[in-house]
JSON list of C-alpha atoms in Angstrom, two decimals:
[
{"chain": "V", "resi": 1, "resn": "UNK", "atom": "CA", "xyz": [36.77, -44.62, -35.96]},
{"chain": "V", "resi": 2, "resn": "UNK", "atom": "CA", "xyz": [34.45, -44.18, -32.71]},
{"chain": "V", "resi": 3, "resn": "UNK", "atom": "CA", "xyz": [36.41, -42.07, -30.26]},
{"chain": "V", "resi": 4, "resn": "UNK", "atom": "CA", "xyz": [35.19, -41.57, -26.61]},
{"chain": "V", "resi": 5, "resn": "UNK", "atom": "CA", "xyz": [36.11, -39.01, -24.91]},
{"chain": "V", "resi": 6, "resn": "UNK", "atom": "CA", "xyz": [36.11, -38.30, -21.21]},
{"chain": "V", "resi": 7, "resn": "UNK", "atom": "CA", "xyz": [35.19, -34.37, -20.40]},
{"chain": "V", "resi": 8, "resn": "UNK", "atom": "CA", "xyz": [33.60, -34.05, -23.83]},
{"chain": "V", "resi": 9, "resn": "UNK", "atom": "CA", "xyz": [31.59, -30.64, -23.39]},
{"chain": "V", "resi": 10, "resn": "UNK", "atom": "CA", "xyz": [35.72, -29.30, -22.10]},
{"chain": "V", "resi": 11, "resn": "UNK", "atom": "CA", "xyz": [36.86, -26.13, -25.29]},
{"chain": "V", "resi": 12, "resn": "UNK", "atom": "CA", "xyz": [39.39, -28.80, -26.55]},
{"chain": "V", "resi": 13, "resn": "UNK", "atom": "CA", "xyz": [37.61, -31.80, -26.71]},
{"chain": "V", "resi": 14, "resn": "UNK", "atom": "CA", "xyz": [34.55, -29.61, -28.45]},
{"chain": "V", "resi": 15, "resn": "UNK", "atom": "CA", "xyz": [37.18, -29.01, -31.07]},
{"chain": "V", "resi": 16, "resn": "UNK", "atom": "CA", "xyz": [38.35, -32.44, -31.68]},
{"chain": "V", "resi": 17, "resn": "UNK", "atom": "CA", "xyz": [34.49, -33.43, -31.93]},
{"chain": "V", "resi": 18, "resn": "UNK", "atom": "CA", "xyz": [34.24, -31.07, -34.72]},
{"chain": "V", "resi": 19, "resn": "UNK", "atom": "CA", "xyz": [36.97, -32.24, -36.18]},
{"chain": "V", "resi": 20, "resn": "UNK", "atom": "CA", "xyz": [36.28, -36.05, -36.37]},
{"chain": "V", "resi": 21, "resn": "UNK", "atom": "CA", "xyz": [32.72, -35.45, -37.31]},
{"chain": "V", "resi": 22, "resn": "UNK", "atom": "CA", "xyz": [34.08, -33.23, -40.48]},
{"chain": "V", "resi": 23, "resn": "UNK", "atom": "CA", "xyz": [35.97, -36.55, -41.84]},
{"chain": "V", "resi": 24, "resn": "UNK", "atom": "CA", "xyz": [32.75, -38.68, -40.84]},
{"chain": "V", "resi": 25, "resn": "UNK", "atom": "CA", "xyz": [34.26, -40.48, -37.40]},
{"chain": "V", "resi": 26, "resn": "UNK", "atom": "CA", "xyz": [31.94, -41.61, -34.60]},
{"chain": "V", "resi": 27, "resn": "UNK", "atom": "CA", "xyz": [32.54, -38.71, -31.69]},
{"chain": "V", "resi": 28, "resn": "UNK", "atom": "CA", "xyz": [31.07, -39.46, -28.40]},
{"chain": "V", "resi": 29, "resn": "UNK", "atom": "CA", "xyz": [31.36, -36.84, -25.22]},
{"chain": "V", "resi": 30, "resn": "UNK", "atom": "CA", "xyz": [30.98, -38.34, -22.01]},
{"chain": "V", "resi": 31, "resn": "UNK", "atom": "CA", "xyz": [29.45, -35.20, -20.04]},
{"chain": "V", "resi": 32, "resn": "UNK", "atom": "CA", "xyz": [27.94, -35.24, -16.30]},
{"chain": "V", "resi": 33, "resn": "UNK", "atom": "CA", "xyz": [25.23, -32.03, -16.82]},
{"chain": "V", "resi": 34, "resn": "UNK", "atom": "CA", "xyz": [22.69, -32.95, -19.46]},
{"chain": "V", "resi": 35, "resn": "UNK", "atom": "CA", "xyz": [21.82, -29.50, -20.34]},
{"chain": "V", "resi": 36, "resn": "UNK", "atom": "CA", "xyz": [25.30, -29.76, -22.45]},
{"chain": "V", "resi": 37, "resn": "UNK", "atom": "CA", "xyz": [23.97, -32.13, -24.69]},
{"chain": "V", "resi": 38, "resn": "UNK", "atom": "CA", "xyz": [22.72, -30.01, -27.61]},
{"chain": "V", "resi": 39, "resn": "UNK", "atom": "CA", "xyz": [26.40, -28.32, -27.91]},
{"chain": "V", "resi": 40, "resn": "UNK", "atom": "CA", "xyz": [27.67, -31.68, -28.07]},
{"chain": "V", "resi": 41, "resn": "UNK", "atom": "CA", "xyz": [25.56, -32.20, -31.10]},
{"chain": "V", "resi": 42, "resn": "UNK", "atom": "CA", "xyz": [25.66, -29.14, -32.77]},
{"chain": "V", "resi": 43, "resn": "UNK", "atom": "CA", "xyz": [29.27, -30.25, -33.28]},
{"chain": "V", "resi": 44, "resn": "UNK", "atom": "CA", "xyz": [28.62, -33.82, -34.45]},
{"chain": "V", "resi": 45, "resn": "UNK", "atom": "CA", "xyz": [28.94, -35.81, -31.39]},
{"chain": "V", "resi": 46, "resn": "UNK", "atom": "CA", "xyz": [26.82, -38.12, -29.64]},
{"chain": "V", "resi": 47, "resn": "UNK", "atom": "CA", "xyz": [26.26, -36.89, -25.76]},
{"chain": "V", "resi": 48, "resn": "UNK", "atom": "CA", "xyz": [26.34, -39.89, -23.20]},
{"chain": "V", "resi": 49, "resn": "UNK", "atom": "CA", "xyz": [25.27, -38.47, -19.92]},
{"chain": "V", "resi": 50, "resn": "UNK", "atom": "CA", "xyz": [27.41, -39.83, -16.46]},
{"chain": "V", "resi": 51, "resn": "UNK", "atom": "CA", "xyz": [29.37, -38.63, -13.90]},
{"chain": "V", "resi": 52, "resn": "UNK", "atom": "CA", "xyz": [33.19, -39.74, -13.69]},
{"chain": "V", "resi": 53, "resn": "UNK", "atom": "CA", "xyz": [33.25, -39.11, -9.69]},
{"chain": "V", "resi": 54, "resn": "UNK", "atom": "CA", "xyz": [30.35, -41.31, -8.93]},
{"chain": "V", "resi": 55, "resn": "UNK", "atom": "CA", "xyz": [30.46, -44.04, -11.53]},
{"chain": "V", "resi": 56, "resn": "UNK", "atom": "CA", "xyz": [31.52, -47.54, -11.70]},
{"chain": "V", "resi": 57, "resn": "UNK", "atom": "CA", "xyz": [34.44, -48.84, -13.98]},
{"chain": "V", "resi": 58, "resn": "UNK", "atom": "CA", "xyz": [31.35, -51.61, -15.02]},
{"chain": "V", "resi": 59, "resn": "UNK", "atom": "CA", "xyz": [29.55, -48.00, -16.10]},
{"chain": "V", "resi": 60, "resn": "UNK", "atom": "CA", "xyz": [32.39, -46.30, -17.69]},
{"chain": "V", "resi": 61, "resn": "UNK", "atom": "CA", "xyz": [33.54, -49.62, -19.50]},
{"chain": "V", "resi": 62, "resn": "UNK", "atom": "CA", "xyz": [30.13, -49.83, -21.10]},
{"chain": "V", "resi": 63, "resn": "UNK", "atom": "CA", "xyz": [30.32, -46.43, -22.71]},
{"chain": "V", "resi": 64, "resn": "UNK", "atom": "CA", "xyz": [33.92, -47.56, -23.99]},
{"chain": "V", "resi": 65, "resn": "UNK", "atom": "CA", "xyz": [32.84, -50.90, -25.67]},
{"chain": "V", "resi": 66, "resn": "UNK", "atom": "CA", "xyz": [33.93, -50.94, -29.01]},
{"chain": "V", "resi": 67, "resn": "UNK", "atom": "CA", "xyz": [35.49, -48.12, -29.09]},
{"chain": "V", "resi": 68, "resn": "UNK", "atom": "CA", "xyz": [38.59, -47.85, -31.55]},
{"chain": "V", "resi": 69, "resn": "UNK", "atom": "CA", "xyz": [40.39, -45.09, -28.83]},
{"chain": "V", "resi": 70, "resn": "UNK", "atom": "CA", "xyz": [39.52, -43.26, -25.25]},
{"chain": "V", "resi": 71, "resn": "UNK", "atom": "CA", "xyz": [40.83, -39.86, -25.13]},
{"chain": "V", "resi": 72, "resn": "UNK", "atom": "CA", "xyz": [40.78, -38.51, -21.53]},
{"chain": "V", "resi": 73, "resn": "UNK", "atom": "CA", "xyz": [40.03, -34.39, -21.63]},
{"chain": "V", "resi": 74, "resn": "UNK", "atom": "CA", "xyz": [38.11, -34.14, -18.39]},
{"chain": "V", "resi": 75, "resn": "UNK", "atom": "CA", "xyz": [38.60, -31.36, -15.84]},
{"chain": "V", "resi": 76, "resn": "UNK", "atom": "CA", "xyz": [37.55, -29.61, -12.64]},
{"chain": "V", "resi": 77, "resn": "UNK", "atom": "CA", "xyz": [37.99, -26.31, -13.81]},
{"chain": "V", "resi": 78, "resn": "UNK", "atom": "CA", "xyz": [40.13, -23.71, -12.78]},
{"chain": "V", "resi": 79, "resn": "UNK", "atom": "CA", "xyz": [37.26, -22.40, -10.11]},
{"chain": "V", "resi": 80, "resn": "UNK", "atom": "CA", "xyz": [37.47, -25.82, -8.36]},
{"chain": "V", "resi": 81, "resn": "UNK", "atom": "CA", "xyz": [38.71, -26.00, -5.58]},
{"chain": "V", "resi": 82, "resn": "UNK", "atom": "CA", "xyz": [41.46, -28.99, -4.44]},
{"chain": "V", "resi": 83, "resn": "UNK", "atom": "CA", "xyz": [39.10, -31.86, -3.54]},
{"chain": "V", "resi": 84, "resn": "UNK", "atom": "CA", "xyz": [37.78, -32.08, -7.09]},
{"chain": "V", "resi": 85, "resn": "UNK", "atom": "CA", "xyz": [41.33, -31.31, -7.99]},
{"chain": "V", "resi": 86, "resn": "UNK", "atom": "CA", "xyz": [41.57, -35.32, -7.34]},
{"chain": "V", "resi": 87, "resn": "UNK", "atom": "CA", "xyz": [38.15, -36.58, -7.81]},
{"chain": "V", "resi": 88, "resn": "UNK", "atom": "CA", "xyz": [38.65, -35.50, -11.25]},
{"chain": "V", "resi": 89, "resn": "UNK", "atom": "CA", "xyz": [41.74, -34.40, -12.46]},
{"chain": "V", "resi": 90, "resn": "UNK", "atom": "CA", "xyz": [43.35, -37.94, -10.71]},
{"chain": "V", "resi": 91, "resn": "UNK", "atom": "CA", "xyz": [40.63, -40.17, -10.01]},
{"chain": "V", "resi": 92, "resn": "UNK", "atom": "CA", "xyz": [38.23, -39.86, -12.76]},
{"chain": "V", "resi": 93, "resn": "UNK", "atom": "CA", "xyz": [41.79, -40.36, -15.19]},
{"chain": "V", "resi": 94, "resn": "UNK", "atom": "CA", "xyz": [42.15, -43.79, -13.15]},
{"chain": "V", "resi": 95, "resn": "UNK", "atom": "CA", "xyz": [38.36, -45.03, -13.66]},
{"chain": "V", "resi": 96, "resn": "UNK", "atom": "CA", "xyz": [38.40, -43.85, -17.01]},
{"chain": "V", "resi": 97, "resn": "UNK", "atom": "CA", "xyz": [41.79, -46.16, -17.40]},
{"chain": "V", "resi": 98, "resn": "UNK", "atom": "CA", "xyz": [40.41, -48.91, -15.65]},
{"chain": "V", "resi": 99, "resn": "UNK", "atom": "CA", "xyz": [37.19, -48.91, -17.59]},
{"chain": "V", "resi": 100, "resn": "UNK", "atom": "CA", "xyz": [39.66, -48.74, -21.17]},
{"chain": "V", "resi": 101, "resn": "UNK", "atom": "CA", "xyz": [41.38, -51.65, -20.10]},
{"chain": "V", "resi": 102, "resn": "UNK", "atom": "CA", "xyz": [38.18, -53.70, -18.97]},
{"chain": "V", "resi": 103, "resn": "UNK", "atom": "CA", "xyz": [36.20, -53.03, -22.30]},
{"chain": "V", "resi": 104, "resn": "UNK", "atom": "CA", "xyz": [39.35, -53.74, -24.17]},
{"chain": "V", "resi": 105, "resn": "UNK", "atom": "CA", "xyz": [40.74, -50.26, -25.80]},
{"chain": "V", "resi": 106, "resn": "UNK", "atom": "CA", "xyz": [44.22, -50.01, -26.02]},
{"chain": "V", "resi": 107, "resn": "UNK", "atom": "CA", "xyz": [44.28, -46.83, -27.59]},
{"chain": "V", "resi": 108, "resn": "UNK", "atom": "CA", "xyz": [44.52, -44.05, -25.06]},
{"chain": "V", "resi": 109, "resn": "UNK", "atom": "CA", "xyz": [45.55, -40.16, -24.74]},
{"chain": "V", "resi": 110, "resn": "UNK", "atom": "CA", "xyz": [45.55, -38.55, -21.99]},
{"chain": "V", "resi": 111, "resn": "UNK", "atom": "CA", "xyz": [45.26, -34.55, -22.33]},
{"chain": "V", "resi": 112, "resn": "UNK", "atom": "CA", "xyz": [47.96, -33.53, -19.23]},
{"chain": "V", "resi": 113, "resn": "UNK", "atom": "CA", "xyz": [49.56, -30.50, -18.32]},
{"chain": "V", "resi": 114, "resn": "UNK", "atom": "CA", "xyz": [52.95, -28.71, -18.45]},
{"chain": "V", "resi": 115, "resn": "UNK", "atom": "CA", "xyz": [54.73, -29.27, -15.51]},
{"chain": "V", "resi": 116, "resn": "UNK", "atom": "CA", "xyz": [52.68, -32.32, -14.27]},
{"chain": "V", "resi": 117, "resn": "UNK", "atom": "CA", "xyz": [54.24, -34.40, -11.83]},
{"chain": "V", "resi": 118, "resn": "UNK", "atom": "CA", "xyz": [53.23, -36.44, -8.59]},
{"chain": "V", "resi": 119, "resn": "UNK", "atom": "CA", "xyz": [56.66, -35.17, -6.97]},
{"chain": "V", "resi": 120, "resn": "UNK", "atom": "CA", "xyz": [55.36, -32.04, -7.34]},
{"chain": "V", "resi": 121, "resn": "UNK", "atom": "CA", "xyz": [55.53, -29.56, -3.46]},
{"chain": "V", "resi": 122, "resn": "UNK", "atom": "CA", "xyz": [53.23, -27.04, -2.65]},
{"chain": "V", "resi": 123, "resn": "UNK", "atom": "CA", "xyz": [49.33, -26.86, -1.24]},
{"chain": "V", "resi": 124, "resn": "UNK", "atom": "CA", "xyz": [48.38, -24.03, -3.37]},
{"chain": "V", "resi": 125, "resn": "UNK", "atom": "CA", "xyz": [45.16, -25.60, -5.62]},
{"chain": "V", "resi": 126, "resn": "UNK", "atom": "CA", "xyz": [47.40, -25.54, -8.59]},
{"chain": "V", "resi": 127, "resn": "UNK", "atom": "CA", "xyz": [49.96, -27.42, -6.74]},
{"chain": "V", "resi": 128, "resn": "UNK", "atom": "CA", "xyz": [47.69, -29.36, -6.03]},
{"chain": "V", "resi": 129, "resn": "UNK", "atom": "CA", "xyz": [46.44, -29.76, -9.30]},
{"chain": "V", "resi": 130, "resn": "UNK", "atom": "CA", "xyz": [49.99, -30.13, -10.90]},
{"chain": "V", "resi": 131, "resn": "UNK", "atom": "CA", "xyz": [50.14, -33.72, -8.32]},
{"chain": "V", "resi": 132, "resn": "UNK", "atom": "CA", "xyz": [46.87, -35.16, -9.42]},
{"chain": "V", "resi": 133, "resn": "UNK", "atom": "CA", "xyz": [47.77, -34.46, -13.51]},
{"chain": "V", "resi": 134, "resn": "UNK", "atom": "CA", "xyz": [51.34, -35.99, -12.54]},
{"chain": "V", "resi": 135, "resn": "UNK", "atom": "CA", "xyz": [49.65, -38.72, -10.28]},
{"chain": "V", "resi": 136, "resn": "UNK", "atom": "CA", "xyz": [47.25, -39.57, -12.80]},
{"chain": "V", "resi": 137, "resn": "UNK", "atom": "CA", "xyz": [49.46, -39.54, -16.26]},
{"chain": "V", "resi": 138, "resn": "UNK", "atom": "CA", "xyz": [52.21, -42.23, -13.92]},
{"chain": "V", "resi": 139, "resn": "UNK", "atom": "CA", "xyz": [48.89, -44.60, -13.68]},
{"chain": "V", "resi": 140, "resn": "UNK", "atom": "CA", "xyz": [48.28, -44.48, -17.40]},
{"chain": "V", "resi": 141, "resn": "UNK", "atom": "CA", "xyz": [51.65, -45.22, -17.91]},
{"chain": "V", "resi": 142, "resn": "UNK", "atom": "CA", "xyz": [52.29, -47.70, -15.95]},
{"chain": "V", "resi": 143, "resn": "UNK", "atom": "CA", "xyz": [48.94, -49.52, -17.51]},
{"chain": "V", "resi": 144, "resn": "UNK", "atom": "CA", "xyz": [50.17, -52.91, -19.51]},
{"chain": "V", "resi": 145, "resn": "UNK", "atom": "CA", "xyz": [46.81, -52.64, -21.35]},
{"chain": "V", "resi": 146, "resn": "UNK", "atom": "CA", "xyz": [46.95, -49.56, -22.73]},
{"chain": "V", "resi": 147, "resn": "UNK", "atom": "CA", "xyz": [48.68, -47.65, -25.93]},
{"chain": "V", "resi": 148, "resn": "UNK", "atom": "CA", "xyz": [48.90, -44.72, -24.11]},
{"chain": "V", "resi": 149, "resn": "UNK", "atom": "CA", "xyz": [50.37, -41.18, -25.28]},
{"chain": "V", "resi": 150, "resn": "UNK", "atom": "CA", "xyz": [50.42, -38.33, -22.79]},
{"chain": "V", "resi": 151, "resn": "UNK", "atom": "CA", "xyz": [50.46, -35.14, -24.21]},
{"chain": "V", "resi": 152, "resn": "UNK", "atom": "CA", "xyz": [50.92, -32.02, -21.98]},
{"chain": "V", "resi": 153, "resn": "UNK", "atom": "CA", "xyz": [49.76, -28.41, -23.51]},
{"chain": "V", "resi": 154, "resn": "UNK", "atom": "CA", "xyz": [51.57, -25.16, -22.64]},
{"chain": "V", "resi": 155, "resn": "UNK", "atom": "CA", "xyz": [49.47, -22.23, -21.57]},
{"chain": "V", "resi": 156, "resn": "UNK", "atom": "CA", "xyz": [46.37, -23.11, -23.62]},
{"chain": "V", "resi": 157, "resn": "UNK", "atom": "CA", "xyz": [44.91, -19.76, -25.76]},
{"chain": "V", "resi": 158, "resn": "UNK", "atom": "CA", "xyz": [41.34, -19.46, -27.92]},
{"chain": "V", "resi": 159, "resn": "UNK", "atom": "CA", "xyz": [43.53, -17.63, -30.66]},
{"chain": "V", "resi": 160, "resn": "UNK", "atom": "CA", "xyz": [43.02, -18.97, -34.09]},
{"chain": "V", "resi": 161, "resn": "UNK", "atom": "CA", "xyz": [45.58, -22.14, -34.37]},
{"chain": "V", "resi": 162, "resn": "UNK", "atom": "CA", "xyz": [48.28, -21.45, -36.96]},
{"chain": "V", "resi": 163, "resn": "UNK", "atom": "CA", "xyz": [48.62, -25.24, -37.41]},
{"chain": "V", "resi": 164, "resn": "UNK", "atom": "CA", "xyz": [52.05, -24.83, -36.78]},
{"chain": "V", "resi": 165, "resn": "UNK", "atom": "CA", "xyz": [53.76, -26.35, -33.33]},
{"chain": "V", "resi": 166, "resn": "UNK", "atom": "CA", "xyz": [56.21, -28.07, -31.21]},
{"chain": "V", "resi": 167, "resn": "UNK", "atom": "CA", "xyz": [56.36, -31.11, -30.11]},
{"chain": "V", "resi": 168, "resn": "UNK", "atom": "CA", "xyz": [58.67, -32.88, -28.20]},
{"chain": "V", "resi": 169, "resn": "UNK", "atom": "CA", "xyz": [59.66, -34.69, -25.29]},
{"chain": "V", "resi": 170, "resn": "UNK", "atom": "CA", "xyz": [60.36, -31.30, -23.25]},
{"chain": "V", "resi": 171, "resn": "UNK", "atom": "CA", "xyz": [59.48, -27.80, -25.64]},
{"chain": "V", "resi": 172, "resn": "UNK", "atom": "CA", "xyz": [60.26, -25.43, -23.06]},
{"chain": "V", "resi": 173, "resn": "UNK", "atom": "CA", "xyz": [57.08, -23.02, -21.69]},
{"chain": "V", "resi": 174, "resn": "UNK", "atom": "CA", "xyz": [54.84, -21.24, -24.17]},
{"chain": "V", "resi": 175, "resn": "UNK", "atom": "CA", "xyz": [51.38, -20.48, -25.27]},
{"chain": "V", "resi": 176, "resn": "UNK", "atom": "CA", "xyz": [49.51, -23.01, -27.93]},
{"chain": "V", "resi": 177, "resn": "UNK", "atom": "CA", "xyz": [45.70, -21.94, -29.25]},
{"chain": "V", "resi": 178, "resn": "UNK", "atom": "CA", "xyz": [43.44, -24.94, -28.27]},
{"chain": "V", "resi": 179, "resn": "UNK", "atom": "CA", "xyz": [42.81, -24.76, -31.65]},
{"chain": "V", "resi": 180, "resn": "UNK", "atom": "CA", "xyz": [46.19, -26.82, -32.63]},
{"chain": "V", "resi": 181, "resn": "UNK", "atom": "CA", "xyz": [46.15, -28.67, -29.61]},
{"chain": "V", "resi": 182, "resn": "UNK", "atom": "CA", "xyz": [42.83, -30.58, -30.75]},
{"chain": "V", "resi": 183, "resn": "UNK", "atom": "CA", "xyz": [44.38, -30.81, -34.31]},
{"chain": "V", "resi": 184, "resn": "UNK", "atom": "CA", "xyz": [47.52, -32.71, -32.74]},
{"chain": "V", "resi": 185, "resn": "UNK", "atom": "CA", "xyz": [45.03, -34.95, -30.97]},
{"chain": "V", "resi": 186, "resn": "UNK", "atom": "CA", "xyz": [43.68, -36.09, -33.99]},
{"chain": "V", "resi": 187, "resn": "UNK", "atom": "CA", "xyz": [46.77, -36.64, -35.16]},
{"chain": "V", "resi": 188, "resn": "UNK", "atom": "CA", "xyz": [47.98, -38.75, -32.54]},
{"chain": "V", "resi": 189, "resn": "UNK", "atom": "CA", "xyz": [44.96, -40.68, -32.97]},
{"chain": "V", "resi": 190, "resn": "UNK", "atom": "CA", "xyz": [45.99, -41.52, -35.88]},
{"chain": "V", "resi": 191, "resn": "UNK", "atom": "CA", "xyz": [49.48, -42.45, -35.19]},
{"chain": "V", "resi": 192, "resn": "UNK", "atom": "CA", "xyz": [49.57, -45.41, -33.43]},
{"chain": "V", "resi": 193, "resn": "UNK", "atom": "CA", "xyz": [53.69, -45.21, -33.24]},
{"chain": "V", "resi": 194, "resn": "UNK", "atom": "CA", "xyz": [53.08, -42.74, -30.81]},
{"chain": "V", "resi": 195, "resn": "UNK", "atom": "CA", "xyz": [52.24, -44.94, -28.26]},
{"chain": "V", "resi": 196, "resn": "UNK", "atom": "CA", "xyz": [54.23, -44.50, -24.92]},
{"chain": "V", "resi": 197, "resn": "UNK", "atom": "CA", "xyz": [55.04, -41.01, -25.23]},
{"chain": "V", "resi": 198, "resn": "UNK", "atom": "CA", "xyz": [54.89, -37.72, -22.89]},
{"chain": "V", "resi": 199, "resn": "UNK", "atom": "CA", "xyz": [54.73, -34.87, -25.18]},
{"chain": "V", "resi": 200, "resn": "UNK", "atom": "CA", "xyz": [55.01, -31.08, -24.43]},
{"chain": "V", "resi": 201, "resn": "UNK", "atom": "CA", "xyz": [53.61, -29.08, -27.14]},
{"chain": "V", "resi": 202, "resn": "UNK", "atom": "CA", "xyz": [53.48, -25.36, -27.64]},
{"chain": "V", "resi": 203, "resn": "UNK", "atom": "CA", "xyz": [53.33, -23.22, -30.99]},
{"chain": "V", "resi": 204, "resn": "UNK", "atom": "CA", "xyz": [55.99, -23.65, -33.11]},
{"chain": "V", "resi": 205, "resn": "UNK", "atom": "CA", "xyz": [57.47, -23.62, -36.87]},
{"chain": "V", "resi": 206, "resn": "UNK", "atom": "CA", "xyz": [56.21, -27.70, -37.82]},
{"chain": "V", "resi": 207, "resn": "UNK", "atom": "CA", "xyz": [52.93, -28.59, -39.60]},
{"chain": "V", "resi": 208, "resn": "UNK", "atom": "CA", "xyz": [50.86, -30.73, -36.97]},
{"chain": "V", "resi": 209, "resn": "UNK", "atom": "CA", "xyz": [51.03, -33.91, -39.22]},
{"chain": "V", "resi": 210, "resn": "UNK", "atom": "CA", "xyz": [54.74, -33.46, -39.53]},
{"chain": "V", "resi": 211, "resn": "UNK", "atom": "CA", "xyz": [55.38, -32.85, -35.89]},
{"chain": "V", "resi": 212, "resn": "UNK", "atom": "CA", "xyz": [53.60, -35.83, -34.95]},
{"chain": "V", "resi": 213, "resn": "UNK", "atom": "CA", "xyz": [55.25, -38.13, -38.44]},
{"chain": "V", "resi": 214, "resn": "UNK", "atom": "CA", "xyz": [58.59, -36.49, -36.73]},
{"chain": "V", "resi": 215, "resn": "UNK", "atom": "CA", "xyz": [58.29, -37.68, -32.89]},
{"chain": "V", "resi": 216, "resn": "UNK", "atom": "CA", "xyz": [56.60, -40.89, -33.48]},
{"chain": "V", "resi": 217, "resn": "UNK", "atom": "CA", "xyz": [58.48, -44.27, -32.75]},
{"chain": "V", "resi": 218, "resn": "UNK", "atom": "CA", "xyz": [60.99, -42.09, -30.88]}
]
């Protein structure tokens, strides 16, 4: 497969490169800083250079073309402040949308947060950010175009992943190593039945590939 994915120097989608270069799959990080390049290959990915907040869907849908899946991991980072809060975190999750749907991927997951939602009250930045996640999973979802699964990580740890986790339409809070949380991405990118699903997903007692056999088609 040749997966593209948005925010591809972030700590989980550096995992998931790894992990579809180690079964021979086409990885490609869409990154804005050049300089990131090099740790994009030294885990088997090809680096394509562009910005999400200033390019084009025409731009964004040329990077896409022929892709088998999109997999949307881009951030602002929790030193950002709440302007990039929706240039990114919303609005690059809407081009990168658009762009699926105008080079013709269907397959699309969206990595969200726990808690996301575009009802969401407060002006803190992470209320803020909490509205743009929300704002920006109801546009994938409401895409005709799109396969889309939406899965939304508890508090996200570099601890070894066990491999072991919960998954479900609502888990409850808890921490999940990043670790596991790339592993389930793979896995939903390779279960198609899991298409038009919002999944919570902390550390749990399944095996990934069971926990994802288990929800899909539900």
């Amino acid at each position: 497969m040749r997966i593209v994915i948005a925010g591809g120097h972030g700590q989980i989608a550096l995992r998931l490169e790894r992990l579809l270069a180690a079964r021979g799959d086409e990885a490609v990080g869409v990154i804005r800083d050049p300089q990131q390049s090099e740790d994009l290959r030294a885990a088997g990915a090809e680096a394509v250079v562009l910005d999400l907040e200033s390019a084009s869907v025409a731009d964004v849908a040329e990077v896409l073309r022929g892709a088998d899946a999109a997999v949307f991991a881009a951030g602002a980072g929790p030193n950002s402040g709440s302007a990039r809060k929706d240039t990114v975190d919303r609005g690059a999750a809407v081009l990168f949308a658009d762009a699926a749907e105008q080079a013709g991927v269907r397959r699309y997951v969206v990595v969200s947060s726990m808690g996301a939602d575009p009802a969401h009250t407060g002006d803190e930045v992470f209320d803020i950010y909490q509205r743009a996640k929300g704002e920006a999973d109801a546009y994938v979802r409401s895409r005709g175009g799109l396969d889309w699964t939406v899965l939304r990580p508890g508090m996200l740890t570099n601890e070894a992943g066990t491999g072991q986790v919960l998954l479900a339409a609502s888990t409850g809070r808890g921490p999940v190593p990043r670790d596991d949380v790339a592993a389930v991405l793979l896995e939903l990118l390779d279960t198609p039945a899991t298409a038009g699903l919002t999944l919570e997903l902390i550390s749990g007692s399944k095996p990934v590939a069971v926990a994802v056999k288990d929800i899909a088609g539900n």
